[in-house]
């Protein structure tokens, strides 16, 4: 067996990635290997967010070696370049220790950044970032949208006006480089963005396990998971955050589950059932976009997370053996 192999478990939200990773972990231990789970689900980075992220329990985090979980405050969101640096460092350390890395997550952006690299890796100076933040606070997103319309019309058309983060990022890029971020994206699109066999991880073999299940079955799981999050105290978790210095405008708190809960606390839903339904529908829409992305990705081995447990383990173990 060579240690220079990476297991990647991907799939839409609520498709069983966490339980699958732990099952693989257990079986690798059973055959004498040393696995470690590395998170690239964007919301699991944050210490304060638990219930709405379906984060592994404290017991699971203790019993299964995890990396890149609870590493930042939600008040200081992790950007993609920081993630990439941490992921590379973690990978190097695990390989040096003779461990098998199991990367787990459904965040398509982070999965692709890790495997293919980032098309936008331009560093932004703190001085420029603060200057742009001041402009944004004073003039709002409309000022940035007008700038993009004039200087980067492709990004202007591609980005929704409510996606403040990516609009600001496109504006930052132009201010830092003098060229549109859409040009960088165009270059990346020519680099086979969905072909994971062409990647930045030189010298590694990627074992890509993709989990999915029929849409009706998945919808049932999403609704059940949403209800359980509410029962487990999601509203109390968010209320506690708002009572302890969070405004609700932090980027992690604009994600599905947290955004709707803040709206519910602020009285923007008529009933709790309407609030729960909105989270479930938003989750289903996210799953659809994730599925669209991963359906284009090759190579991958596709499995049902519940029916194919043994097949997943057998495939992974067979691919970890000496060629």
PDB file of C-alpha atoms in Angstrom:
ATOM      1  CA  UNK A   1       0.000   0.000   0.000  1.00  0.00           C
ATOM      2  CA  UNK A   2       1.102   3.532  -0.704  1.00  0.00           C
ATOM      3  CA  UNK A   3       0.234   6.270   1.775  1.00  0.00           C
ATOM      4  CA  UNK A   4      -0.056   8.838  -1.031  1.00  0.00           C
ATOM      5  CA  UNK A   5      -3.736   8.255  -1.593  1.00  0.00           C
ATOM      6  CA  UNK A   6      -6.566  10.563  -0.608  1.00  0.00           C
ATOM      7  CA  UNK A   7     -10.163   9.567   0.033  1.00  0.00           C
ATOM      8  CA  UNK A   8     -12.726  12.238  -0.832  1.00  0.00           C
ATOM      9  CA  UNK A   9     -16.354  11.839   0.226  1.00  0.00           C
ATOM     10  CA  UNK A  10     -18.634  14.322  -1.509  1.00  0.00           C
ATOM     11  CA  UNK A  11     -22.316  14.700  -2.221  1.00  0.00           C
ATOM     12  CA  UNK A  12     -25.239  17.053  -1.683  1.00  0.00           C
ATOM     13  CA  UNK A  13     -26.181  18.227   1.777  1.00  0.00           C
ATOM     14  CA  UNK A  14     -27.919  15.630   3.983  1.00  0.00           C
ATOM     15  CA  UNK A  15     -26.640  12.701   1.905  1.00  0.00           C
ATOM     16  CA  UNK A  16     -24.901  10.819   4.721  1.00  0.00           C
ATOM     17  CA  UNK A  17     -21.316  11.990   4.242  1.00  0.00           C
ATOM     18  CA  UNK A  18     -20.509  12.188   7.962  1.00  0.00           C
ATOM     19  CA  UNK A  19     -21.783   8.711   8.843  1.00  0.00           C
ATOM     20  CA  UNK A  20     -20.110   7.260   5.740  1.00  0.00           C
ATOM     21  CA  UNK A  21     -16.765   8.813   6.670  1.00  0.00           C
ATOM     22  CA  UNK A  22     -16.980   7.336  10.164  1.00  0.00           C
ATOM     23  CA  UNK A  23     -17.890   3.907   8.814  1.00  0.00           C
ATOM     24  CA  UNK A  24     -14.883   3.989   6.475  1.00  0.00           C
ATOM     25  CA  UNK A  25     -12.731   5.189   9.380  1.00  0.00           C
ATOM     26  CA  UNK A  26     -13.841   2.242  11.557  1.00  0.00           C
ATOM     27  CA  UNK A  27     -13.175  -0.298   8.816  1.00  0.00           C
ATOM     28  CA  UNK A  28      -9.733   1.121   8.013  1.00  0.00           C
ATOM     29  CA  UNK A  29      -8.826   0.846  11.697  1.00  0.00           C
ATOM     30  CA  UNK A  30     -10.062  -2.761  11.598  1.00  0.00           C
ATOM     31  CA  UNK A  31      -7.620  -3.664   8.796  1.00  0.00           C
ATOM     32  CA  UNK A  32      -4.706  -1.967  10.537  1.00  0.00           C
ATOM     33  CA  UNK A  33      -4.649   1.421   8.787  1.00  0.00           C
ATOM     34  CA  UNK A  34      -4.561   4.877  10.410  1.00  0.00           C
ATOM     35  CA  UNK A  35      -7.232   7.198   9.002  1.00  0.00           C
ATOM     36  CA  UNK A  36      -8.000  10.847   9.794  1.00  0.00           C
ATOM     37  CA  UNK A  37     -11.045  12.866   8.761  1.00  0.00           C
ATOM     38  CA  UNK A  38     -10.483  16.322   7.257  1.00  0.00           C
ATOM     39  CA  UNK A  39     -13.490  18.625   6.979  1.00  0.00           C
ATOM     40  CA  UNK A  40     -14.197  20.850   4.020  1.00  0.00           C
ATOM     41  CA  UNK A  41     -17.796  21.651   4.806  1.00  0.00           C
ATOM     42  CA  UNK A  42     -17.609  25.430   5.151  1.00  0.00           C
ATOM     43  CA  UNK A  43     -19.879  25.816   8.192  1.00  0.00           C
ATOM     44  CA  UNK A  44     -18.080  23.209  10.301  1.00  0.00           C
ATOM     45  CA  UNK A  45     -15.068  25.533  10.478  1.00  0.00           C
ATOM     46  CA  UNK A  46     -16.855  27.693  13.052  1.00  0.00           C
ATOM     47  CA  UNK A  47     -16.762  27.077  16.800  1.00  0.00           C
ATOM     48  CA  UNK A  48     -20.075  28.732  17.622  1.00  0.00           C
ATOM     49  CA  UNK A  49     -22.189  26.886  15.031  1.00  0.00           C
ATOM     50  CA  UNK A  50     -23.268  23.335  15.838  1.00  0.00           C
ATOM     51  CA  UNK A  51     -26.932  22.393  15.578  1.00  0.00           C
ATOM     52  CA  UNK A  52     -27.636  24.155  12.285  1.00  0.00           C
ATOM     53  CA  UNK A  53     -24.533  22.648  10.684  1.00  0.00           C
ATOM     54  CA  UNK A  54     -25.234  19.015  11.653  1.00  0.00           C
ATOM     55  CA  UNK A  55     -21.762  19.034  13.186  1.00  0.00           C
ATOM     56  CA  UNK A  56     -20.506  15.698  14.588  1.00  0.00           C
ATOM     57  CA  UNK A  57     -21.118  15.394  18.322  1.00  0.00           C
ATOM     58  CA  UNK A  58     -18.347  16.061  20.831  1.00  0.00           C
ATOM     59  CA  UNK A  59     -18.153  12.317  21.435  1.00  0.00           C
ATOM     60  CA  UNK A  60     -17.715  11.662  17.706  1.00  0.00           C
ATOM     61  CA  UNK A  61     -15.071  14.374  17.436  1.00  0.00           C
ATOM     62  CA  UNK A  62     -13.185  12.712  20.295  1.00  0.00           C
ATOM     63  CA  UNK A  63     -13.526   9.145  18.988  1.00  0.00           C
ATOM     64  CA  UNK A  64     -12.679   9.938  15.357  1.00  0.00           C
ATOM     65  CA  UNK A  65      -9.637  12.057  14.548  1.00  0.00           C
ATOM     66  CA  UNK A  66     -10.935  15.234  12.898  1.00  0.00           C
ATOM     67  CA  UNK A  67      -9.166  18.214  11.367  1.00  0.00           C
ATOM     68  CA  UNK A  68     -10.438  21.667  10.286  1.00  0.00           C
ATOM     69  CA  UNK A  69     -13.461  21.569  12.606  1.00  0.00           C
ATOM     70  CA  UNK A  70     -14.038  24.417  15.113  1.00  0.00           C
ATOM     71  CA  UNK A  71     -10.964  26.315  13.934  1.00  0.00           C
ATOM     72  CA  UNK A  72     -12.423  29.827  13.580  1.00  0.00           C
ATOM     73  CA  UNK A  73     -14.973  32.173  15.077  1.00  0.00           C
ATOM     74  CA  UNK A  74     -17.977  32.911  12.887  1.00  0.00           C
ATOM     75  CA  UNK A  75     -17.135  36.580  13.476  1.00  0.00           C
ATOM     76  CA  UNK A  76     -13.982  36.052  11.390  1.00  0.00           C
ATOM     77  CA  UNK A  77     -15.053  33.948   8.385  1.00  0.00           C
ATOM     78  CA  UNK A  78     -12.456  31.735   6.740  1.00  0.00           C
ATOM     79  CA  UNK A  79     -11.740  32.675   3.139  1.00  0.00           C
ATOM     80  CA  UNK A  80     -10.897  30.190   0.419  1.00  0.00           C
ATOM     81  CA  UNK A  81      -7.188  30.956   0.257  1.00  0.00           C
ATOM     82  CA  UNK A  82      -6.888  30.449   4.040  1.00  0.00           C
ATOM     83  CA  UNK A  83      -8.744  27.160   3.708  1.00  0.00           C
ATOM     84  CA  UNK A  84      -6.453  25.999   0.932  1.00  0.00           C
ATOM     85  CA  UNK A  85      -3.366  26.796   2.986  1.00  0.00           C
ATOM     86  CA  UNK A  86      -4.748  24.931   6.020  1.00  0.00           C
ATOM     87  CA  UNK A  87      -5.883  21.964   3.919  1.00  0.00           C
ATOM     88  CA  UNK A  88      -2.465  21.625   2.260  1.00  0.00           C
ATOM     89  CA  UNK A  89      -0.678  21.830   5.603  1.00  0.00           C
ATOM     90  CA  UNK A  90      -3.036  19.251   7.120  1.00  0.00           C
ATOM     91  CA  UNK A  91      -2.562  16.905   4.166  1.00  0.00           C
ATOM     92  CA  UNK A  92       1.232  17.150   4.394  1.00  0.00           C
ATOM     93  CA  UNK A  93       1.191  16.474   8.146  1.00  0.00           C
ATOM     94  CA  UNK A  94      -1.100  13.454   7.822  1.00  0.00           C
ATOM     95  CA  UNK A  95       0.953  11.917   5.024  1.00  0.00           C
ATOM     96  CA  UNK A  96       4.144  12.483   7.037  1.00  0.00           C
ATOM     97  CA  UNK A  97       2.465  10.657   9.948  1.00  0.00           C
ATOM     98  CA  UNK A  98       1.559   7.713   7.710  1.00  0.00           C
ATOM     99  CA  UNK A  99      -2.185   8.354   7.922  1.00  0.00           C
ATOM    100  CA  UNK A 100      -4.932   8.013   5.315  1.00  0.00           C
ATOM    101  CA  UNK A 101      -6.701  11.382   4.827  1.00  0.00           C
ATOM    102  CA  UNK A 102     -10.477  11.229   4.400  1.00  0.00           C
ATOM    103  CA  UNK A 103     -11.655  14.620   3.102  1.00  0.00           C
ATOM    104  CA  UNK A 104     -15.383  15.104   3.692  1.00  0.00           C
ATOM    105  CA  UNK A 105     -17.744  17.846   2.557  1.00  0.00           C
ATOM    106  CA  UNK A 106     -20.446  19.015   0.202  1.00  0.00           C
ATOM    107  CA  UNK A 107     -19.208  22.573  -0.316  1.00  0.00           C
ATOM    108  CA  UNK A 108     -18.526  22.407  -4.053  1.00  0.00           C
ATOM    109  CA  UNK A 109     -16.402  25.556  -3.976  1.00  0.00           C
ATOM    110  CA  UNK A 110     -14.027  24.151  -1.360  1.00  0.00           C
ATOM    111  CA  UNK A 111     -13.901  20.694  -2.939  1.00  0.00           C
ATOM    112  CA  UNK A 112     -12.926  22.173  -6.292  1.00  0.00           C
ATOM    113  CA  UNK A 113     -10.492  24.664  -4.727  1.00  0.00           C
ATOM    114  CA  UNK A 114      -8.686  21.833  -2.944  1.00  0.00           C
ATOM    115  CA  UNK A 115      -8.469  19.577  -5.992  1.00  0.00           C
ATOM    116  CA  UNK A 116      -8.181  22.026  -8.894  1.00  0.00           C
ATOM    117  CA  UNK A 117      -6.843  25.141  -7.181  1.00  0.00           C
ATOM    118  CA  UNK A 118      -8.425  28.580  -7.088  1.00  0.00           C
ATOM    119  CA  UNK A 119      -8.947  30.712 -10.138  1.00  0.00           C
ATOM    120  CA  UNK A 120      -8.988  33.769  -7.869  1.00  0.00           C
ATOM    121  CA  UNK A 121      -6.079  33.654  -5.443  1.00  0.00           C
ATOM    122  CA  UNK A 122      -5.069  37.311  -5.625  1.00  0.00           C
ATOM    123  CA  UNK A 123      -4.128  38.536  -2.138  1.00  0.00           C
ATOM    124  CA  UNK A 124      -5.900  41.701  -1.028  1.00  0.00           C
ATOM    125  CA  UNK A 125      -3.965  44.044   1.231  1.00  0.00           C
ATOM    126  CA  UNK A 126      -5.535  44.873   4.575  1.00  0.00           C
ATOM    127  CA  UNK A 127      -5.418  48.565   3.635  1.00  0.00           C
ATOM    128  CA  UNK A 128      -7.410  47.985   0.443  1.00  0.00           C
ATOM    129  CA  UNK A 129      -9.841  45.636   2.168  1.00  0.00           C
ATOM    130  CA  UNK A 130     -10.596  48.207   4.872  1.00  0.00           C
ATOM    131  CA  UNK A 131     -10.973  50.958   2.267  1.00  0.00           C
ATOM    132  CA  UNK A 132     -13.491  48.884   0.306  1.00  0.00           C
ATOM    133  CA  UNK A 133     -15.337  47.910   3.479  1.00  0.00           C
ATOM    134  CA  UNK A 134     -15.692  51.622   4.311  1.00  0.00           C
ATOM    135  CA  UNK A 135     -16.992  52.349   0.790  1.00  0.00           C
ATOM    136  CA  UNK A 136     -19.486  49.501   1.066  1.00  0.00           C
ATOM    137  CA  UNK A 137     -20.758  50.684   4.458  1.00  0.00           C
ATOM    138  CA  UNK A 138     -21.156  54.255   3.200  1.00  0.00           C
ATOM    139  CA  UNK A 139     -22.480  53.699  -0.327  1.00  0.00           C
ATOM    140  CA  UNK A 140     -24.008  50.224  -0.235  1.00  0.00           C
ATOM    141  CA  UNK A 141     -23.929  47.414  -2.771  1.00  0.00           C
ATOM    142  CA  UNK A 142     -25.431  49.574  -5.558  1.00  0.00           C
ATOM    143  CA  UNK A 143     -22.160  51.507  -5.858  1.00  0.00           C
ATOM    144  CA  UNK A 144     -20.215  48.255  -6.339  1.00  0.00           C
ATOM    145  CA  UNK A 145     -22.797  46.941  -8.803  1.00  0.00           C
ATOM    146  CA  UNK A 146     -22.467  50.097 -10.908  1.00  0.00           C
ATOM    147  CA  UNK A 147     -18.677  49.738 -10.894  1.00  0.00           C
ATOM    148  CA  UNK A 148     -18.915  46.114 -12.072  1.00  0.00           C
ATOM    149  CA  UNK A 149     -21.446  47.036 -14.752  1.00  0.00           C
ATOM    150  CA  UNK A 150     -18.909  49.476 -16.162  1.00  0.00           C
ATOM    151  CA  UNK A 151     -15.670  47.528 -15.616  1.00  0.00           C
ATOM    152  CA  UNK A 152     -16.612  43.836 -15.389  1.00  0.00           C
ATOM    153  CA  UNK A 153     -19.954  43.384 -17.173  1.00  0.00           C
ATOM    154  CA  UNK A 154     -19.610  39.585 -17.263  1.00  0.00           C
ATOM    155  CA  UNK A 155     -19.451  39.406 -13.467  1.00  0.00           C
ATOM    156  CA  UNK A 156     -22.211  42.005 -13.231  1.00  0.00           C
ATOM    157  CA  UNK A 157     -24.522  39.766 -15.279  1.00  0.00           C
ATOM    158  CA  UNK A 158     -23.453  36.547 -13.544  1.00  0.00           C
ATOM    159  CA  UNK A 159     -23.789  37.712  -9.935  1.00  0.00           C
ATOM    160  CA  UNK A 160     -27.101  38.296  -8.200  1.00  0.00           C
ATOM    161  CA  UNK A 161     -27.364  41.719  -6.587  1.00  0.00           C
ATOM    162  CA  UNK A 162     -28.151  40.069  -3.233  1.00  0.00           C
ATOM    163  CA  UNK A 163     -24.888  38.114  -3.288  1.00  0.00           C
ATOM    164  CA  UNK A 164     -22.950  40.904  -1.602  1.00  0.00           C
ATOM    165  CA  UNK A 165     -19.949  38.717  -0.775  1.00  0.00           C
ATOM    166  CA  UNK A 166     -19.124  37.755  -4.381  1.00  0.00           C
ATOM    167  CA  UNK A 167     -19.913  41.212  -5.724  1.00  0.00           C
ATOM    168  CA  UNK A 168     -17.479  42.698  -3.218  1.00  0.00           C
ATOM    169  CA  UNK A 169     -14.897  40.023  -4.061  1.00  0.00           C
ATOM    170  CA  UNK A 170     -15.137  40.871  -7.780  1.00  0.00           C
ATOM    171  CA  UNK A 171     -14.747  44.562  -6.932  1.00  0.00           C
ATOM    172  CA  UNK A 172     -11.737  43.832  -4.678  1.00  0.00           C
ATOM    173  CA  UNK A 173     -10.093  41.803  -7.423  1.00  0.00           C
ATOM    174  CA  UNK A 174     -10.445  44.597  -9.983  1.00  0.00           C
ATOM    175  CA  UNK A 175      -9.174  47.218  -7.553  1.00  0.00           C
ATOM    176  CA  UNK A 176      -6.160  45.026  -6.683  1.00  0.00           C
ATOM    177  CA  UNK A 177      -5.239  43.890 -10.204  1.00  0.00           C
ATOM    178  CA  UNK A 178      -6.858  46.304 -12.650  1.00  0.00           C
ATOM    179  CA  UNK A 179      -8.462  43.398 -14.518  1.00  0.00           C
ATOM    180  CA  UNK A 180     -11.855  41.654 -14.247  1.00  0.00           C
ATOM    181  CA  UNK A 181     -12.173  38.551 -12.090  1.00  0.00           C
ATOM    182  CA  UNK A 182     -14.244  37.067 -14.938  1.00  0.00           C
ATOM    183  CA  UNK A 183     -11.034  36.748 -16.997  1.00  0.00           C
ATOM    184  CA  UNK A 184      -9.532  34.534 -14.278  1.00  0.00           C
ATOM    185  CA  UNK A 185     -12.683  32.456 -14.217  1.00  0.00           C
ATOM    186  CA  UNK A 186     -12.555  32.089 -18.006  1.00  0.00           C
ATOM    187  CA  UNK A 187      -8.987  30.740 -17.765  1.00  0.00           C
ATOM    188  CA  UNK A 188     -10.083  28.282 -15.076  1.00  0.00           C
ATOM    189  CA  UNK A 189     -12.974  27.044 -17.221  1.00  0.00           C
ATOM    190  CA  UNK A 190     -10.453  26.098 -19.913  1.00  0.00           C
ATOM    191  CA  UNK A 191      -8.577  23.984 -17.357  1.00  0.00           C
ATOM    192  CA  UNK A 192     -11.143  21.155 -17.303  1.00  0.00           C
ATOM    193  CA  UNK A 193     -12.828  22.380 -14.089  1.00  0.00           C
ATOM    194  CA  UNK A 194     -14.846  19.188 -13.616  1.00  0.00           C
ATOM    195  CA  UNK A 195     -12.083  16.709 -14.474  1.00  0.00           C
ATOM    196  CA  UNK A 196     -10.597  15.804 -11.101  1.00  0.00           C
ATOM    197  CA  UNK A 197      -8.042  13.509 -12.738  1.00  0.00           C
ATOM    198  CA  UNK A 198      -6.276  16.719 -13.811  1.00  0.00           C
ATOM    199  CA  UNK A 199      -5.481  18.339 -10.484  1.00  0.00           C
ATOM    200  CA  UNK A 200      -2.981  20.210  -8.334  1.00  0.00           C
ATOM    201  CA  UNK A 201      -2.336  17.239  -6.017  1.00  0.00           C
ATOM    202  CA  UNK A 202       0.676  15.883  -7.848  1.00  0.00           C
ATOM    203  CA  UNK A 203       1.795  12.431  -6.761  1.00  0.00           C
ATOM    204  CA  UNK A 204      -1.541  11.553  -5.132  1.00  0.00           C
ATOM    205  CA  UNK A 205      -4.257   9.169  -6.229  1.00  0.00           C
ATOM    206  CA  UNK A 206      -7.755  10.442  -5.435  1.00  0.00           C
ATOM    207  CA  UNK A 207     -10.382   7.909  -4.365  1.00  0.00           C
ATOM    208  CA  UNK A 208     -13.571   9.900  -4.929  1.00  0.00           C
ATOM    209  CA  UNK A 209     -16.719   8.526  -3.271  1.00  0.00           C
ATOM    210  CA  UNK A 210     -19.844  10.435  -4.324  1.00  0.00           C
ATOM    211  CA  UNK A 211     -23.016   9.867  -2.310  1.00  0.00           C
ATOM    212  CA  UNK A 212     -26.494  10.447  -3.670  1.00  0.00           C
ATOM    213  CA  UNK A 213     -29.977   9.021  -3.414  1.00  0.00           C
ATOM    214  CA  UNK A 214     -33.356   9.371  -5.172  1.00  0.00           C
ATOM    215  CA  UNK A 215     -34.821  12.862  -4.863  1.00  0.00           C
ATOM    216  CA  UNK A 216     -38.024  11.775  -3.077  1.00  0.00           C
ATOM    217  CA  UNK A 217     -36.036   9.816  -0.516  1.00  0.00           C
ATOM    218  CA  UNK A 218     -33.622  12.708  -0.109  1.00  0.00           C
ATOM    219  CA  UNK A 219     -36.479  15.194   0.386  1.00  0.00           C
ATOM    220  CA  UNK A 220     -37.875  13.023   3.173  1.00  0.00           C
ATOM    221  CA  UNK A 221     -34.452  12.954   4.874  1.00  0.00           C
ATOM    222  CA  UNK A 222     -34.089  16.736   4.514  1.00  0.00           C
ATOM    223  CA  UNK A 223     -37.490  17.381   6.127  1.00  0.00           C
ATOM    224  CA  UNK A 224     -36.741  14.965   8.967  1.00  0.00           C
ATOM    225  CA  UNK A 225     -33.301  16.472   9.573  1.00  0.00           C
ATOM    226  CA  UNK A 226     -34.728  19.997   9.605  1.00  0.00           C
ATOM    227  CA  UNK A 227     -37.341  19.060  12.213  1.00  0.00           C
ATOM    228  CA  UNK A 228     -34.698  17.382  14.368  1.00  0.00           C
ATOM    229  CA  UNK A 229     -32.513  20.507  14.242  1.00  0.00           C
ATOM    230  CA  UNK A 230     -35.393  22.573  15.632  1.00  0.00           C
ATOM    231  CA  UNK A 231     -36.110  19.951  18.305  1.00  0.00           C
ATOM    232  CA  UNK A 232     -32.412  19.898  19.233  1.00  0.00           C
ATOM    233  CA  UNK A 233     -32.411  23.628  19.976  1.00  0.00           C
ATOM    234  CA  UNK A 234     -31.504  25.532  16.799  1.00  0.00           C
ATOM    235  CA  UNK A 235     -33.639  28.520  17.805  1.00  0.00           C
ATOM    236  CA  UNK A 236     -31.977  28.639  21.229  1.00  0.00           C
ATOM    237  CA  UNK A 237     -28.519  28.332  19.629  1.00  0.00           C
ATOM    238  CA  UNK A 238     -29.173  31.312  17.360  1.00  0.00           C
ATOM    239  CA  UNK A 239     -30.824  33.380  20.077  1.00  0.00           C
ATOM    240  CA  UNK A 240     -27.777  32.788  22.269  1.00  0.00           C
ATOM    241  CA  UNK A 241     -25.481  33.997  19.453  1.00  0.00           C
ATOM    242  CA  UNK A 242     -27.536  37.168  19.007  1.00  0.00           C
ATOM    243  CA  UNK A 243     -27.389  37.779  22.762  1.00  0.00           C
ATOM    244  CA  UNK A 244     -23.605  37.422  22.763  1.00  0.00           C
ATOM    245  CA  UNK A 245     -22.324  39.936  20.268  1.00  0.00           C
ATOM    246  CA  UNK A 246     -23.431  38.524  16.908  1.00  0.00           C
ATOM    247  CA  UNK A 247     -25.462  40.795  14.635  1.00  0.00           C
ATOM    248  CA  UNK A 248     -26.801  38.130  12.285  1.00  0.00           C
ATOM    249  CA  UNK A 249     -25.025  39.773   9.353  1.00  0.00           C
ATOM    250  CA  UNK A 250     -21.877  37.652   9.727  1.00  0.00           C
ATOM    251  CA  UNK A 251     -21.470  35.576   6.550  1.00  0.00           C
ATOM    252  CA  UNK A 252     -21.823  32.172   8.303  1.00  0.00           C
ATOM    253  CA  UNK A 253     -25.095  33.379   9.863  1.00  0.00           C
ATOM    254  CA  UNK A 254     -26.540  34.156   6.425  1.00  0.00           C
ATOM    255  CA  UNK A 255     -26.355  30.455   5.528  1.00  0.00           C
ATOM    256  CA  UNK A 256     -29.361  28.138   5.330  1.00  0.00           C
ATOM    257  CA  UNK A 257     -30.899  27.386   8.705  1.00  0.00           C
ATOM    258  CA  UNK A 258     -29.316  30.316  10.496  1.00  0.00           C
ATOM    259  CA  UNK A 259     -30.719  32.976   8.170  1.00  0.00           C
ATOM    260  CA  UNK A 260     -34.271  31.625   8.480  1.00  0.00           C
ATOM    261  CA  UNK A 261     -33.947  31.222  12.246  1.00  0.00           C
ATOM    262  CA  UNK A 262     -32.931  34.868  12.626  1.00  0.00           C
ATOM    263  CA  UNK A 263     -35.943  35.811  10.490  1.00  0.00           C
ATOM    264  CA  UNK A 264     -38.171  33.639  12.708  1.00  0.00           C
ATOM    265  CA  UNK A 265     -36.824  35.270  15.878  1.00  0.00           C
ATOM    266  CA  UNK A 266     -37.506  38.672  14.282  1.00  0.00           C
ATOM    267  CA  UNK A 267     -41.123  37.689  13.616  1.00  0.00           C
ATOM    268  CA  UNK A 268     -40.838  37.383   9.844  1.00  0.00           C
ATOM    269  CA  UNK A 269     -42.714  34.051   9.657  1.00  0.00           C
ATOM    270  CA  UNK A 270     -46.399  33.636  10.508  1.00  0.00           C
ATOM    271  CA  UNK A 271     -45.953  30.203  12.066  1.00  0.00           C
ATOM    272  CA  UNK A 272     -43.192  27.853  13.153  1.00  0.00           C
ATOM    273  CA  UNK A 273     -44.301  25.367  10.499  1.00  0.00           C
ATOM    274  CA  UNK A 274     -43.773  28.012   7.802  1.00  0.00           C
ATOM    275  CA  UNK A 275     -40.284  28.651   9.191  1.00  0.00           C
ATOM    276  CA  UNK A 276     -39.385  24.940   9.227  1.00  0.00           C
ATOM    277  CA  UNK A 277     -40.727  24.478   5.697  1.00  0.00           C
ATOM    278  CA  UNK A 278     -38.627  27.404   4.443  1.00  0.00           C
ATOM    279  CA  UNK A 279     -35.429  25.852   5.824  1.00  0.00           C
ATOM    280  CA  UNK A 280     -36.283  22.503   4.234  1.00  0.00           C
ATOM    281  CA  UNK A 281     -37.055  24.068   0.840  1.00  0.00           C
ATOM    282  CA  UNK A 282     -33.856  26.143   0.905  1.00  0.00           C
ATOM    283  CA  UNK A 283     -31.894  23.012   1.816  1.00  0.00           C
ATOM    284  CA  UNK A 284     -33.457  21.135  -1.108  1.00  0.00           C
ATOM    285  CA  UNK A 285     -32.518  23.994  -3.455  1.00  0.00           C
ATOM    286  CA  UNK A 286     -28.938  23.892  -2.165  1.00  0.00           C
ATOM    287  CA  UNK A 287     -28.830  20.125  -2.684  1.00  0.00           C
ATOM    288  CA  UNK A 288     -30.035  20.625  -6.260  1.00  0.00           C
ATOM    289  CA  UNK A 289     -27.212  23.063  -7.039  1.00  0.00           C
ATOM    290  CA  UNK A 290     -24.641  20.781  -5.395  1.00  0.00           C
ATOM    291  CA  UNK A 291     -25.964  17.817  -7.366  1.00  0.00           C
ATOM    292  CA  UNK A 292     -25.728  19.813 -10.599  1.00  0.00           C
ATOM    293  CA  UNK A 293     -22.064  20.536  -9.884  1.00  0.00           C
ATOM    294  CA  UNK A 294     -21.061  17.030  -8.822  1.00  0.00           C
ATOM    295  CA  UNK A 295     -22.935  15.382 -11.701  1.00  0.00           C
ATOM    296  CA  UNK A 296     -20.408  17.045 -14.023  1.00  0.00           C
ATOM    297  CA  UNK A 297     -17.402  15.881 -12.008  1.00  0.00           C
ATOM    298  CA  UNK A 298     -15.315  12.921 -13.156  1.00  0.00           C
ATOM    299  CA  UNK A 299     -13.994  10.510 -12.090  1.00  0.00           C
ATOM    300  CA  UNK A 300     -16.132   9.411  -9.168  1.00  0.00           C
ATOM    301  CA  UNK A 301     -17.669   6.228  -7.787  1.00  0.00           C
ATOM    302  CA  UNK A 302     -21.371   6.777  -7.052  1.00  0.00           C
ATOM    303  CA  UNK A 303     -23.058   5.074  -4.107  1.00  0.00           C
ATOM    304  CA  UNK A 304     -26.290   5.141  -2.121  1.00  0.00           C
ATOM    305  CA  UNK A 305     -25.246   6.095   1.432  1.00  0.00           C
ATOM    306  CA  UNK A 306     -27.486   3.532   3.134  1.00  0.00           C
ATOM    307  CA  UNK A 307     -27.787   0.630   0.698  1.00  0.00           C
ATOM    308  CA  UNK A 308     -24.138   0.569  -0.388  1.00  0.00           C
ATOM    309  CA  UNK A 309     -22.284   0.757   2.954  1.00  0.00           C
ATOM    310  CA  UNK A 310     -20.396  -2.498   2.421  1.00  0.00           C
ATOM    311  CA  UNK A 311     -19.675  -1.756  -1.238  1.00  0.00           C
ATOM    312  CA  UNK A 312     -18.173   1.615  -0.314  1.00  0.00           C
ATOM    313  CA  UNK A 313     -15.836   0.086   2.262  1.00  0.00           C
ATOM    314  CA  UNK A 314     -14.833  -2.764  -0.054  1.00  0.00           C
ATOM    315  CA  UNK A 315     -13.984  -0.335  -2.858  1.00  0.00           C
ATOM    316  CA  UNK A 316     -11.929   1.932  -0.603  1.00  0.00           C
ATOM    317  CA  UNK A 317      -9.950  -0.923   0.928  1.00  0.00           C
ATOM    318  CA  UNK A 318      -9.299  -2.476  -2.493  1.00  0.00           C
ATOM    319  CA  UNK A 319      -7.994   0.842  -3.849  1.00  0.00           C
ATOM    320  CA  UNK A 320      -5.718   1.338  -0.853  1.00  0.00           C
ATOM    321  CA  UNK A 321      -3.937  -1.956  -1.503  1.00  0.00           C
ATOM    322  CA  UNK A 322      -0.652  -2.171  -3.382  1.00  0.00           C
ATOM    323  CA  UNK A 323      -1.213  -1.903  -7.129  1.00  0.00           C
TER     324      UNK A 323
END
